[in-house]
mmCIF file of C-alpha atoms in Angstrom:
data_model
loop_
_atom_site.group_PDB
_atom_site.id
_atom_site.type_symbol
_atom_site.label_atom_id
_atom_site.label_comp_id
_atom_site.label_asym_id
_atom_site.label_seq_id
_atom_site.Cartn_x
_atom_site.Cartn_y
_atom_site.Cartn_z
ATOM 1 C CA UNK A 1060 0.000 0.000 0.000
ATOM 2 C CA UNK A 1061 1.402 3.374 -0.945
ATOM 3 C CA UNK A 1062 0.210 5.232 2.184
ATOM 4 C CA UNK A 1063 1.700 2.733 4.675
ATOM 5 C CA UNK A 1064 5.182 4.244 4.577
ATOM 6 C CA UNK A 1065 3.817 7.722 5.242
ATOM 7 C CA UNK A 1066 1.545 6.507 8.066
ATOM 8 C CA UNK A 1067 4.454 4.756 9.783
ATOM 9 C CA UNK A 1068 6.605 7.863 9.454
ATOM 10 C CA UNK A 1069 3.951 10.129 10.929
ATOM 11 C CA UNK A 1070 3.376 7.617 13.764
ATOM 12 C CA UNK A 1071 7.125 7.674 14.563
ATOM 13 C CA UNK A 1072 7.163 11.471 14.564
ATOM 14 C CA UNK A 1073 4.073 11.747 16.800
ATOM 15 C CA UNK A 1074 5.579 9.226 19.232
ATOM 16 C CA UNK A 1075 8.861 11.200 19.308
ATOM 17 C CA UNK A 1076 6.923 14.441 19.895
ATOM 18 C CA UNK A 1077 4.850 12.797 22.644
ATOM 19 C CA UNK A 1078 7.830 11.630 24.694
ATOM 20 C CA UNK A 1079 10.046 14.662 23.946
ATOM 21 C CA UNK A 1080 12.535 15.741 25.278
ATOM 22 C CA UNK A 1081 13.165 12.068 26.151
ATOM 23 C CA UNK A 1082 14.638 9.807 23.451
ATOM 24 C CA UNK A 1083 12.358 7.249 21.794
ATOM 25 C CA UNK A 1084 14.538 4.206 22.532
ATOM 26 C CA UNK A 1085 16.281 3.033 25.700
ATOM 27 C CA UNK A 1086 20.019 2.655 26.224
ATOM 28 C CA UNK A 1087 21.092 -0.941 25.612
ATOM 29 C CA UNK A 1088 24.339 -2.766 26.470
ATOM 30 C CA UNK A 1089 27.003 -4.026 24.076
ATOM 31 C CA UNK A 1090 26.951 -7.841 23.933
ATOM 32 C CA UNK A 1091 28.755 -10.453 21.844
ATOM 33 C CA UNK A 1092 26.748 -12.637 19.483
ATOM 34 C CA UNK A 1093 26.501 -16.326 20.456
ATOM 35 C CA UNK A 1094 28.302 -19.237 18.701
ATOM 36 C CA UNK A 1095 31.848 -19.444 17.388
ATOM 37 C CA UNK A 1096 30.748 -18.276 13.958
ATOM 38 C CA UNK A 1097 29.497 -14.864 15.105
ATOM 39 C CA UNK A 1098 31.230 -14.147 18.439
ATOM 40 C CA UNK A 1099 33.591 -11.642 16.821
ATOM 41 C CA UNK A 1100 30.557 -9.362 16.274
ATOM 42 C CA UNK A 1101 28.921 -7.145 18.877
ATOM 43 C CA UNK A 1102 25.298 -6.059 18.982
ATOM 44 C CA UNK A 1103 22.787 -4.352 21.264
ATOM 45 C CA UNK A 1104 21.661 -6.554 24.138
ATOM 46 C CA UNK A 1105 18.319 -6.754 25.961
ATOM 47 C CA UNK A 1106 19.392 -4.823 29.041
ATOM 48 C CA UNK A 1107 22.225 -4.024 31.438
ATOM 49 C CA UNK A 1108 23.038 -6.582 34.136
ATOM 50 C CA UNK A 1109 22.620 -5.728 37.808
ATOM 51 C CA UNK A 1110 26.398 -5.964 38.289
ATOM 52 C CA UNK A 1111 26.977 -3.332 35.579
ATOM 53 C CA UNK A 1112 24.432 -0.993 37.150
ATOM 54 C CA UNK A 1113 26.022 -1.471 40.578
ATOM 55 C CA UNK A 1114 29.500 -0.706 39.183
ATOM 56 C CA UNK A 1115 28.169 2.472 37.547
ATOM 57 C CA UNK A 1116 26.383 3.480 40.770
ATOM 58 C CA UNK A 1117 22.841 3.438 39.347
ATOM 59 C CA UNK A 1118 20.047 1.858 41.426
ATOM 60 C CA UNK A 1119 18.218 -0.932 39.551
ATOM 61 C CA UNK A 1120 14.756 0.583 40.112
ATOM 62 C CA UNK A 1121 15.935 4.060 39.071
ATOM 63 C CA UNK A 1122 17.585 2.917 35.804
ATOM 64 C CA UNK A 1123 14.376 2.325 33.764
ATOM 65 C CA UNK A 1124 13.042 5.750 34.763
ATOM 66 C CA UNK A 1125 16.000 7.498 33.072
ATOM 67 C CA UNK A 1126 15.893 5.454 29.869
ATOM 68 C CA UNK A 1127 18.244 2.549 30.691
ATOM 69 C CA UNK A 1128 17.024 -0.972 29.909
ATOM 70 C CA UNK A 1129 17.655 -3.559 32.641
ATOM 71 C CA UNK A 1130 17.928 -7.348 32.317
ATOM 72 C CA UNK A 1131 18.232 -8.955 35.769
ATOM 73 C CA UNK A 1132 18.855 -12.419 34.253
ATOM 74 C CA UNK A 1133 21.957 -11.399 32.331
ATOM 75 C CA UNK A 1134 25.313 -12.418 33.825
ATOM 76 C CA UNK A 1135 28.737 -10.963 33.018
ATOM 77 C CA UNK A 1136 31.096 -13.690 31.863
ATOM 78 C CA UNK A 1137 34.096 -11.419 31.337
ATOM 79 C CA UNK A 1138 35.522 -8.356 33.034
ATOM 80 C CA UNK A 1139 36.109 -6.748 29.616
ATOM 81 C CA UNK A 1140 32.403 -6.667 28.737
ATOM 82 C CA UNK A 1141 31.562 -5.458 32.250
ATOM 83 C CA UNK A 1142 34.068 -2.587 31.973
ATOM 84 C CA UNK A 1143 32.841 -1.672 28.473
ATOM 85 C CA UNK A 1144 29.192 -1.483 29.540
ATOM 86 C CA UNK A 1145 29.999 0.416 32.753
ATOM 87 C CA UNK A 1146 31.884 2.934 30.606
ATOM 88 C CA UNK A 1147 28.825 3.140 28.330
ATOM 89 C CA UNK A 1148 26.551 3.813 31.328
ATOM 90 C CA UNK A 1149 28.880 6.511 32.658
ATOM 91 C CA UNK A 1150 29.039 8.219 29.243
ATOM 92 C CA UNK A 1151 25.232 8.162 29.100
ATOM 93 C CA UNK A 1152 24.963 9.608 32.608
ATOM 94 C CA UNK A 1153 27.396 12.399 31.705
ATOM 95 C CA UNK A 1154 25.216 13.403 28.742
ATOM 96 C CA UNK A 1155 21.914 12.983 30.579
ATOM 97 C CA UNK A 1156 19.903 16.056 31.555
ATOM 98 C CA UNK A 1157 17.009 15.292 33.899
ATOM 99 C CA UNK A 1158 14.245 17.885 33.941
ATOM 100 C CA UNK A 1159 12.345 18.434 37.211
ATOM 101 C CA UNK A 1160 8.870 16.875 37.160
ATOM 102 C CA UNK A 1161 7.189 19.929 38.661
ATOM 103 C CA UNK A 1162 8.306 23.521 38.157
ATOM 104 C CA UNK A 1163 9.972 24.873 41.281
ATOM 105 C CA UNK A 1164 10.373 21.470 42.971
ATOM 106 C CA UNK A 1165 14.013 20.598 42.346
ATOM 107 C CA UNK A 1166 15.293 17.172 43.519
ATOM 108 C CA UNK A 1167 18.918 16.184 44.046
ATOM 109 C CA UNK A 1168 18.688 13.613 41.187
ATOM 110 C CA UNK A 1169 17.610 16.331 38.724
ATOM 111 C CA UNK A 1170 20.125 18.251 36.649
ATOM 112 C CA UNK A 1171 21.126 21.736 37.750
ATOM 113 C CA UNK A 1172 18.885 24.617 36.701
ATOM 114 C CA UNK A 1173 21.693 26.079 34.548
ATOM 115 C CA UNK A 1174 21.930 22.856 32.514
ATOM 116 C CA UNK A 1175 18.151 22.663 32.082
ATOM 117 C CA UNK A 1176 17.919 26.310 30.998
ATOM 118 C CA UNK A 1177 20.853 25.934 28.584
ATOM 119 C CA UNK A 1178 19.264 22.838 27.075
ATOM 120 C CA UNK A 1179 15.907 24.585 26.645
ATOM 121 C CA UNK A 1180 17.590 27.532 24.918
ATOM 122 C CA UNK A 1181 19.598 25.334 22.546
ATOM 123 C CA UNK A 1182 16.573 23.226 21.650
ATOM 124 C CA UNK A 1183 18.700 20.132 20.989
ATOM 125 C CA UNK A 1184 16.604 17.018 21.466
ATOM 126 C CA UNK A 1185 18.171 13.619 20.972
ATOM 127 C CA UNK A 1186 15.609 11.359 19.325
ATOM 128 C CA UNK A 1187 17.632 8.126 19.458
ATOM 129 C CA UNK A 1188 20.278 7.011 21.943
ATOM 130 C CA UNK A 1189 21.665 4.736 19.215
ATOM 131 C CA UNK A 1190 22.813 7.806 17.309
ATOM 132 C CA UNK A 1191 24.509 9.326 20.381
ATOM 133 C CA UNK A 1192 26.168 6.162 21.757
ATOM 134 C CA UNK A 1193 26.422 3.819 18.742
ATOM 135 C CA UNK A 1194 27.493 0.171 18.918
ATOM 136 C CA UNK A 1195 30.343 -0.238 16.449
ATOM 137 C CA UNK A 1196 32.074 -3.438 15.356
ATOM 138 C CA UNK A 1197 35.853 -3.429 15.024
ATOM 139 C CA UNK A 1198 37.262 -3.230 11.531
ATOM 140 C CA UNK A 1199 38.616 -6.458 10.057
ATOM 141 C CA UNK A 1200 42.140 -5.023 10.016
ATOM 142 C CA UNK A 1201 42.087 -4.383 13.789
ATOM 143 C CA UNK A 1202 40.468 -7.706 14.677
ATOM 144 C CA UNK A 1203 42.612 -10.706 15.582
ATOM 145 C CA UNK A 1204 43.433 -12.728 12.483
ATOM 146 C CA UNK A 1205 45.606 -15.650 11.458
ATOM 147 C CA UNK A 1206 49.288 -15.705 12.364
ATOM 148 C CA UNK A 1207 51.559 -15.807 9.318
ATOM 149 C CA UNK A 1208 54.664 -18.027 9.112
ATOM 150 C CA UNK A 1209 56.865 -14.936 8.938
ATOM 151 C CA UNK A 1210 55.461 -13.735 12.300
ATOM 152 C CA UNK A 1211 56.163 -17.035 14.087
ATOM 153 C CA UNK A 1212 59.151 -17.610 16.328
ATOM 154 C CA UNK A 1213 62.149 -19.784 15.363
ATOM 155 C CA UNK A 1214 61.272 -23.080 17.038
ATOM 156 C CA UNK A 1215 57.612 -23.055 15.954
ATOM 157 C CA UNK A 1216 58.037 -23.795 12.253
ATOM 158 C CA UNK A 1217 56.920 -27.445 12.487
ATOM 159 C CA UNK A 1218 54.837 -27.322 15.661
ATOM 160 C CA UNK A 1219 52.093 -29.596 14.325
ATOM 161 C CA UNK A 1220 54.631 -32.216 13.202
ATOM 162 C CA UNK A 1221 56.284 -32.127 16.633
ATOM 163 C CA UNK A 1222 52.941 -32.633 18.362
ATOM 164 C CA UNK A 1223 52.106 -35.598 16.100
ATOM 165 C CA UNK A 1224 55.521 -37.173 16.736
ATOM 166 C CA UNK A 1225 55.168 -36.759 20.500
ATOM 167 C CA UNK A 1226 51.694 -38.312 20.429
ATOM 168 C CA UNK A 1227 52.930 -41.234 18.324
ATOM 169 C CA UNK A 1228 55.926 -41.710 20.642
ATOM 170 C CA UNK A 1229 53.664 -41.852 23.693
ATOM 171 C CA UNK A 1230 51.306 -44.334 22.023
ATOM 172 C CA UNK A 1231 53.995 -46.740 20.800
ATOM 173 C CA UNK A 1232 56.319 -46.680 23.849
ATOM 174 C CA UNK A 1233 55.224 -50.142 25.127
ATOM 175 C CA UNK A 1234 55.371 -51.812 21.712
ATOM 176 C CA UNK A 1235 58.869 -50.461 21.033
ATOM 177 C CA UNK A 1236 60.164 -51.600 24.444
ATOM 178 C CA UNK A 1237 58.788 -55.103 23.809
ATOM 179 C CA UNK A 1238 60.409 -55.191 20.345
ATOM 180 C CA UNK A 1239 63.767 -54.052 21.759
ATOM 181 C CA UNK A 1240 63.573 -56.727 24.506
ATOM 182 C CA UNK A 1241 62.781 -59.491 21.981
ATOM 183 C CA UNK A 1242 65.681 -58.306 19.777
ATOM 184 C CA UNK A 1243 68.070 -58.374 22.765
ATOM 185 C CA UNK A 1244 66.888 -61.899 23.702
ATOM 186 C CA UNK A 1245 67.485 -63.093 20.126
ATOM 187 C CA UNK A 1246 70.939 -61.481 20.088
ATOM 188 C CA UNK A 1247 71.935 -63.167 23.379
ATOM 189 C CA UNK A 1248 70.557 -66.529 22.140
ATOM 190 C CA UNK A 1249 72.534 -66.230 18.910
ATOM 191 C CA UNK A 1250 75.802 -65.617 20.875
ATOM 192 C CA UNK A 1251 75.372 -68.835 22.883
#
């Protein structure tokens, strides 16, 4: 239908105008894709873990009210991802301007009146947090790749062959000892 595209666009704009000056979407964490095939990629996750929120100093009940998605089931398997998402939360908090709910009733969690006034004068409204704090994958050149033969150390030229030989040696140790013993017995019998 030709009008569908226009209707969707107007719906997006009315939603953005309805929630303004808040952004339309919530802040989401950076997570790695599952499986060996895709784990080099990063994407937006469902929500920040409770450990990440605690590290950043944001209460878990307060986080959804300032546009941060929370996933209490998510666990941090590495300190790198934890540090990355805590840094993301802190960057978001630094940019965040919280308007007071009622005029004249200023709370300690709200932004200072100077910041609020400056923001109102500028008229800058961020529609999407994705545009402000994007999730970017590393370039192929920077990612870890294969090690070339020229980059290897001296004694590692035939590492696979050495491993195979060691495995074969360990497997055949009993058979070779038996053969050597039989050969010695034959040699001593032949001397007599």
